[in-house]
Amino acid sequence: MTDQYAVIGSPIGHTKSPLIHGLFAQETQQDMSYTAIEGPVEPQDAFAGAVRAFGAAGGKGMNVTAPFKLKAFAMADACSERAELAGAANALRFENGQIVAENFDGLGLVRDIEVNLGLPMAGKRVLMLGAGGAVRGALLPFLAARPAELVIANRDVAKGQALVAQVGGRGPLLACGYGDLEAMGRFDLVVNATSASLTGDLPPVPPGVFSPEGTAYELAYGKRLTPFLRLARNAGVRGVADGVGMLVEQAAEAFAWWRGMRPQTRSVIDRLTVPLD
Ligand code: NDP
């Protein structure tokens, strides 16, 4: 019987996940279907009901996207350490009547940077802008990549400091406000993990943080040169990238978790890439 998977979010019309998983299934010859479900935002418990109904009907797994990642984590019976730290799930697996939660966003991001872009983070100075769900999901995989220093800058500094208090023991992590960045010199990698680009805004990051030989990475994708990437370019940075590779790599991690085999990602990334210029 064909195994059923789905992505759930709201609004879900824009999702690329059915296309990505369809291409993975074709390449690896897996007998599976993957659909998109518009999740119910109201009433409060309707989302959990929709997920349980999918599992009860024989569903094997789901991806979860905005605005449901926190609810998906909260309703799970078990979870990985990554999902626990993020307090959010972007993938679920139904097994023996239980719901298991995972968070592959950070792993996908690290894999895109280190493998696809060929930029090992070990020994590098890394700056991450933001302290929301994407940053929480990325902290453990980033620290595992052993940067010399990982700085998180956020408007709400207390949010970043809370993350340092939670995982600071795992590596050289520190939190600051944007105003502190002027004095911190250049970084080899600057990652915009704020949601500013979704509204065409720019986080108040000083251009002095960019290193011309370094890389600027924007988590949003398909938006060409965002104000953040433009700022980096104007600061002389040659290496700029958006989050399409992260999107495909987190999907590949979920696919491997569900199906026990990792699909290749290069051709899928190429197919979804919108040129930056
Ligand atoms: P959250 O809503 O959890 O967090 C938003 C963060 O952005 C907060 O730190 C907030 O700061 C900051 N922020 C928002 N607006 C501004 C602004 N104008 N200037 C400075 N900071 C701002 O979002 P997520 O962490 O879930 O997502 C962040 C981004 O990552 C989004 O663009 C999302 O699309 C993208 N993403 C991409 C993925 C991919 O596969 N490529 C996967 C997941 C996310 P404060 O706390 O101070 O309010």
Coordinates of C-alpha atoms and ligand atoms in Angstrom, one line a residue:
M1 CA 0.0 0.0 0.0
T2 CA 1.2 3.5 -0.8
D3 CA 2.5 5.2 2.4
Q4 CA 0.9 8.6 3.1
Y5 CA 2.9 11.7 4.1
A6 CA 1.8 15.4 4.2
V7 CA 2.9 18.9 5.1
I8 CA 0.6 20.9 7.3
G9 CA 0.6 24.7 7.6
S10 CA -1.5 27.9 7.1
P11 CA -1.5 29.3 4.5
I12 CA -0.1 26.3 2.7
G13 CA -0.6 27.2 -0.9
H14 CA 3.0 28.4 -1.4
T15 CA 4.6 25.1 -0.1
K16 CA 7.3 23.5 -2.2
S17 CA 7.4 20.3 0.0
P18 CA 5.1 18.1 -2.1
L19 CA 7.3 18.8 -5.2
I20 CA 10.5 18.2 -3.2
H21 CA 9.3 14.9 -1.6
G22 CA 7.8 13.8 -4.9
L23 CA 11.2 14.2 -6.6
F24 CA 12.9 12.4 -3.7
A25 CA 10.4 9.5 -3.9
Q26 CA 10.8 9.2 -7.7
E27 CA 14.6 9.1 -7.4
T28 CA 14.6 6.5 -4.7
Q29 CA 11.6 4.6 -6.1
Q30 CA 9.6 4.8 -2.9
D31 CA 5.9 3.9 -3.0
M32 CA 4.6 7.0 -1.1
S33 CA 2.3 10.0 -1.6
Y34 CA 2.9 13.5 -0.2
T35 CA 0.1 16.0 0.0
A36 CA -0.4 19.6 1.4
I37 CA -2.9 20.2 4.2
E38 CA -4.3 23.6 5.1
G39 CA -4.2 23.3 8.9
P40 CA -7.0 24.8 11.1
V41 CA -5.8 27.8 13.1
E42 CA -9.0 28.0 15.2
P43 CA -10.2 26.6 17.6
Q44 CA -7.0 26.1 19.6
D45 CA -7.1 22.3 19.6
A46 CA -8.1 21.8 16.0
F47 CA -4.5 21.5 14.8
A48 CA -3.8 18.5 17.1
G49 CA -7.1 17.0 15.9
A50 CA -6.0 17.3 12.2
V51 CA -2.6 15.7 12.9
R52 CA -4.1 12.8 14.9
A53 CA -6.7 12.2 12.2
F54 CA -3.9 12.0 9.6
G55 CA -2.1 9.4 11.7
A56 CA -5.2 7.5 12.5
A57 CA -6.0 7.2 8.8
G58 CA -2.6 5.4 8.3
G59 CA -0.4 8.4 7.7
K60 CA 3.3 7.7 8.3
G61 CA 4.7 11.2 8.8
M62 CA 4.2 14.9 8.4
N63 CA 6.2 18.1 7.9
V64 CA 5.0 21.0 9.9
T65 CA 5.4 24.6 8.9
A66 CA 4.3 28.1 10.1
P67 CA 2.4 28.7 12.3
F68 CA 2.2 25.2 13.8
K69 CA 5.7 24.2 14.7
L70 CA 5.3 25.0 18.4
K71 CA 1.9 23.2 18.6
A72 CA 3.3 20.1 16.8
F73 CA 6.1 19.9 19.4
A74 CA 3.7 20.4 22.3
M75 CA 1.4 17.5 21.2
A76 CA 4.2 15.0 20.5
D77 CA 4.7 11.9 22.8
A78 CA 8.5 11.9 22.3
C79 CA 11.1 14.2 20.7
S80 CA 14.7 14.6 19.8
E81 CA 17.1 16.9 21.7
R82 CA 17.1 19.3 18.8
A83 CA 13.4 19.6 18.8
E84 CA 13.4 19.9 22.6
L85 CA 15.8 22.9 22.5
A86 CA 13.9 24.5 19.6
G87 CA 10.6 23.9 21.4
A88 CA 9.4 23.3 17.9
A89 CA 9.0 20.5 15.5
N90 CA 9.2 20.6 11.7
A91 CA 8.8 16.9 11.2
L92 CA 6.6 14.2 12.8
R93 CA 6.6 10.4 12.6
F94 CA 3.7 8.2 13.6
E95 CA 4.9 5.0 15.1
N96 CA 3.1 2.4 17.3
G97 CA 0.3 4.9 18.1
Q98 CA 2.8 7.5 19.2
I99 CA 3.8 10.8 17.6
V100 CA 7.6 11.5 17.6
A101 CA 8.8 15.1 16.9
E102 CA 12.0 16.2 15.2
N103 CA 13.5 19.4 14.0
F104 CA 15.7 19.3 10.9
D105 CA 15.8 23.0 10.1
G106 CA 19.2 23.6 11.7
L107 CA 20.7 20.4 10.3
G108 CA 19.6 21.3 6.9
L109 CA 21.1 24.8 7.3
V110 CA 24.5 23.4 8.4
R111 CA 24.5 20.9 5.6
D112 CA 23.8 23.5 3.0
I113 CA 26.6 25.7 4.3
E114 CA 29.2 23.1 4.9
V115 CA 28.5 20.6 2.1
N116 CA 26.7 22.5 -0.7
L117 CA 28.5 25.8 -0.3
G118 CA 31.8 24.0 0.8
L119 CA 32.3 26.3 3.9
P120 CA 33.3 24.3 7.0
M121 CA 32.4 26.3 10.1
A122 CA 35.2 24.8 12.3
G123 CA 37.4 27.6 13.7
K124 CA 35.3 30.3 12.0
R125 CA 33.6 33.4 13.6
V126 CA 29.9 33.0 13.0
L127 CA 27.2 35.7 13.5
M128 CA 23.5 34.7 13.5
L129 CA 20.9 37.4 13.4
G130 CA 17.6 36.7 15.3
A131 CA 16.6 34.5 18.2
G132 CA 13.4 33.0 17.0
G133 CA 12.4 29.4 16.1
A134 CA 14.9 29.1 13.3
V135 CA 17.8 30.1 15.5
R136 CA 16.7 27.8 18.4
G137 CA 16.6 24.9 15.9
A138 CA 20.1 25.8 14.5
L139 CA 22.0 26.2 17.8
L140 CA 23.0 22.6 18.5
P141 CA 23.9 21.7 14.9
F142 CA 25.9 25.0 14.6
L143 CA 27.8 24.3 17.9
A144 CA 28.5 20.8 16.7
A145 CA 30.2 22.3 13.7
R146 CA 32.8 23.7 16.2
P147 CA 33.0 27.4 15.2
A148 CA 35.6 29.5 17.0
E149 CA 32.7 31.7 18.2
L150 CA 29.0 31.8 17.6
V151 CA 27.3 35.2 18.3
I152 CA 23.5 35.7 18.3
A153 CA 22.3 39.2 17.9
N154 CA 18.7 40.0 18.4
R155 CA 16.5 43.1 18.9
D156 CA 15.1 41.5 22.1
V157 CA 18.5 40.8 23.7
A158 CA 16.9 38.8 26.6
K159 CA 15.7 36.2 24.1
G160 CA 19.2 35.6 23.0
Q161 CA 20.6 35.6 26.5
A162 CA 18.0 32.9 27.5
L163 CA 19.3 30.7 24.7
V164 CA 22.9 31.2 25.9
A165 CA 21.8 30.2 29.4
Q166 CA 20.2 27.0 28.0
V167 CA 23.0 25.8 25.7
G168 CA 26.1 28.0 26.4
G169 CA 27.8 25.1 28.0
R170 CA 27.9 23.3 24.7
G171 CA 30.3 25.7 23.0
P172 CA 31.5 29.3 22.5
L173 CA 28.1 31.0 22.3
L174 CA 27.3 34.6 23.2
A175 CA 24.3 36.9 22.8
C176 CA 24.2 40.6 22.2
G177 CA 22.2 43.5 20.8
Y178 CA 22.7 45.0 17.3
G179 CA 24.3 48.0 19.0
D180 CA 27.1 45.8 20.3
L181 CA 28.2 44.5 16.9
E182 CA 30.2 47.6 15.8
A183 CA 32.8 46.7 18.4
M184 CA 33.0 42.9 17.5
G185 CA 34.9 43.0 14.3
R186 CA 34.3 41.0 11.2
F187 CA 32.7 37.6 10.9
D188 CA 33.5 34.8 8.4
L189 CA 29.8 33.9 8.1
V190 CA 26.8 36.1 8.8
V191 CA 23.4 34.4 8.8
N192 CA 20.2 36.3 8.6
A193 CA 17.7 34.1 10.6
T194 CA 15.3 37.0 11.3
S195 CA 12.0 37.2 9.5
A196 CA 12.8 40.8 8.4
S197 CA 13.2 39.8 4.8
L198 CA 9.6 38.5 4.6
T199 CA 8.5 42.1 4.8
G200 CA 11.4 43.6 2.8
D201 CA 13.0 45.0 6.0
L202 CA 16.6 45.0 7.1
P203 CA 17.8 44.0 10.6
P204 CA 19.9 46.9 12.0
V205 CA 23.2 45.1 11.3
P206 CA 26.3 47.3 10.8
P207 CA 28.1 46.7 7.5
G208 CA 31.4 46.3 9.4
V209 CA 30.4 42.8 10.5
F210 CA 30.9 41.5 6.9
S211 CA 34.2 40.2 5.7
P212 CA 34.8 40.5 1.9
E213 CA 36.2 36.9 1.9
G214 CA 33.3 35.7 4.0
T215 CA 29.7 34.6 3.3
A216 CA 26.3 36.1 3.9
Y217 CA 23.4 33.6 4.2
E218 CA 19.8 34.6 4.1
L219 CA 17.3 32.0 5.4
A220 CA 14.4 33.4 3.4
Y221 CA 14.4 32.0 -0.2
G222 CA 13.1 32.9 -3.6
K223 CA 13.2 36.6 -2.9
R224 CA 16.3 37.4 -5.0
L225 CA 18.6 39.9 -3.3
T226 CA 17.0 40.8 0.0
P227 CA 18.0 44.1 1.8
F228 CA 20.3 41.9 3.9
L229 CA 22.1 40.3 1.0
R230 CA 22.3 43.7 -0.8
L231 CA 23.9 45.2 2.3
A232 CA 26.4 42.3 2.3
R233 CA 27.1 42.8 -1.5
N234 CA 27.7 46.5 -0.9
A235 CA 30.1 45.7 1.9
G236 CA 32.1 43.7 -0.7
V237 CA 31.0 40.2 0.2
R238 CA 31.3 37.9 -2.8
G239 CA 29.7 34.8 -1.3
V240 CA 26.0 35.3 -0.8
A241 CA 23.3 32.6 -0.6
D242 CA 19.6 32.2 0.2
G243 CA 17.8 29.4 2.1
V244 CA 16.7 27.3 -0.8
G245 CA 19.4 24.8 -0.1
M246 CA 18.4 24.7 3.6
L247 CA 14.8 24.0 2.5
V248 CA 15.8 21.0 0.4
E249 CA 18.3 19.7 2.9
Q250 CA 15.9 19.7 5.8
A251 CA 13.4 17.8 3.6
A252 CA 16.1 15.3 2.8
E253 CA 16.8 14.8 6.5
A254 CA 13.1 14.2 7.1
F255 CA 12.9 11.8 4.1
A256 CA 15.9 9.8 5.5
W257 CA 14.2 9.7 8.9
W258 CA 11.0 8.3 7.5
R259 CA 12.3 6.1 4.7
G260 CA 15.7 5.0 5.9
M261 CA 17.5 6.3 2.8
R262 CA 18.9 9.7 1.9
P263 CA 17.9 11.2 -1.5
Q264 CA 20.4 13.3 -3.5
T265 CA 19.6 17.0 -3.3
R266 CA 21.7 18.8 -5.9
S267 CA 19.3 18.5 -8.8
V268 CA 16.3 19.5 -6.6
I269 CA 18.1 22.6 -5.3
D270 CA 19.0 23.6 -8.9
R271 CA 15.4 23.1 -9.9
L272 CA 14.1 25.4 -7.1
T273 CA 16.8 28.0 -7.2
V274 CA 15.7 31.5 -8.1
P275 CA 18.8 33.4 -9.2
L276 CA 19.7 36.2 -6.7
D277 CA 20.5 38.8 -9.3
Ligands
NDP1 P1 10.3 33.7 14.3 O1 9.0 34.5 14.2 O2 10.4 32.6 15.3 O3 11.4 34.8 14.8 C1 11.6 36.0 14.1 C2 12.9 36.6 14.5 O4 13.1 37.7 13.6 C3 13.0 37.2 15.9 O5 14.3 37.0 16.4 C4 12.7 38.7 15.7 O6 13.3 39.5 16.6 C5 13.4 38.9 14.3 N1 12.8 40.0 13.5 C6 11.6 40.1 12.9 N2 11.6 41.3 12.2 C7 12.7 42.0 12.4 C8 13.3 43.2 12.0 N3 12.6 44.0 11.1 N4 14.5 43.5 12.3 C9 15.3 42.7 13.1 N5 14.8 41.5 13.6 C10 13.6 41.2 13.2 O7 10.7 33.3 12.8 P2 11.6 32.0 12.5 O8 12.8 31.9 13.3 O9 10.7 30.8 12.4 O10 12.0 32.3 10.9 C11 13.0 33.2 10.6 C12 13.2 33.2 9.1 O11 13.7 32.0 8.7 C13 12.0 33.5 8.2 O12 12.4 34.4 7.2 C14 11.6 32.1 7.7 O13 11.0 32.2 6.5 C15 13.0 31.5 7.5 N6 13.1 30.1 7.5 C16 13.6 29.5 6.4 C17 13.6 28.1 6.4 C18 14.2 27.4 5.2 O14 14.1 26.2 5.0 N7 14.9 28.1 4.3 C19 13.2 27.2 7.5 C20 12.7 28.0 8.6 C21 12.6 29.4 8.6 P3 12.7 39.9 18.1 O15 12.8 38.6 18.9 O16 13.5 41.0 18.6 O17 11.3 40.3 17.8

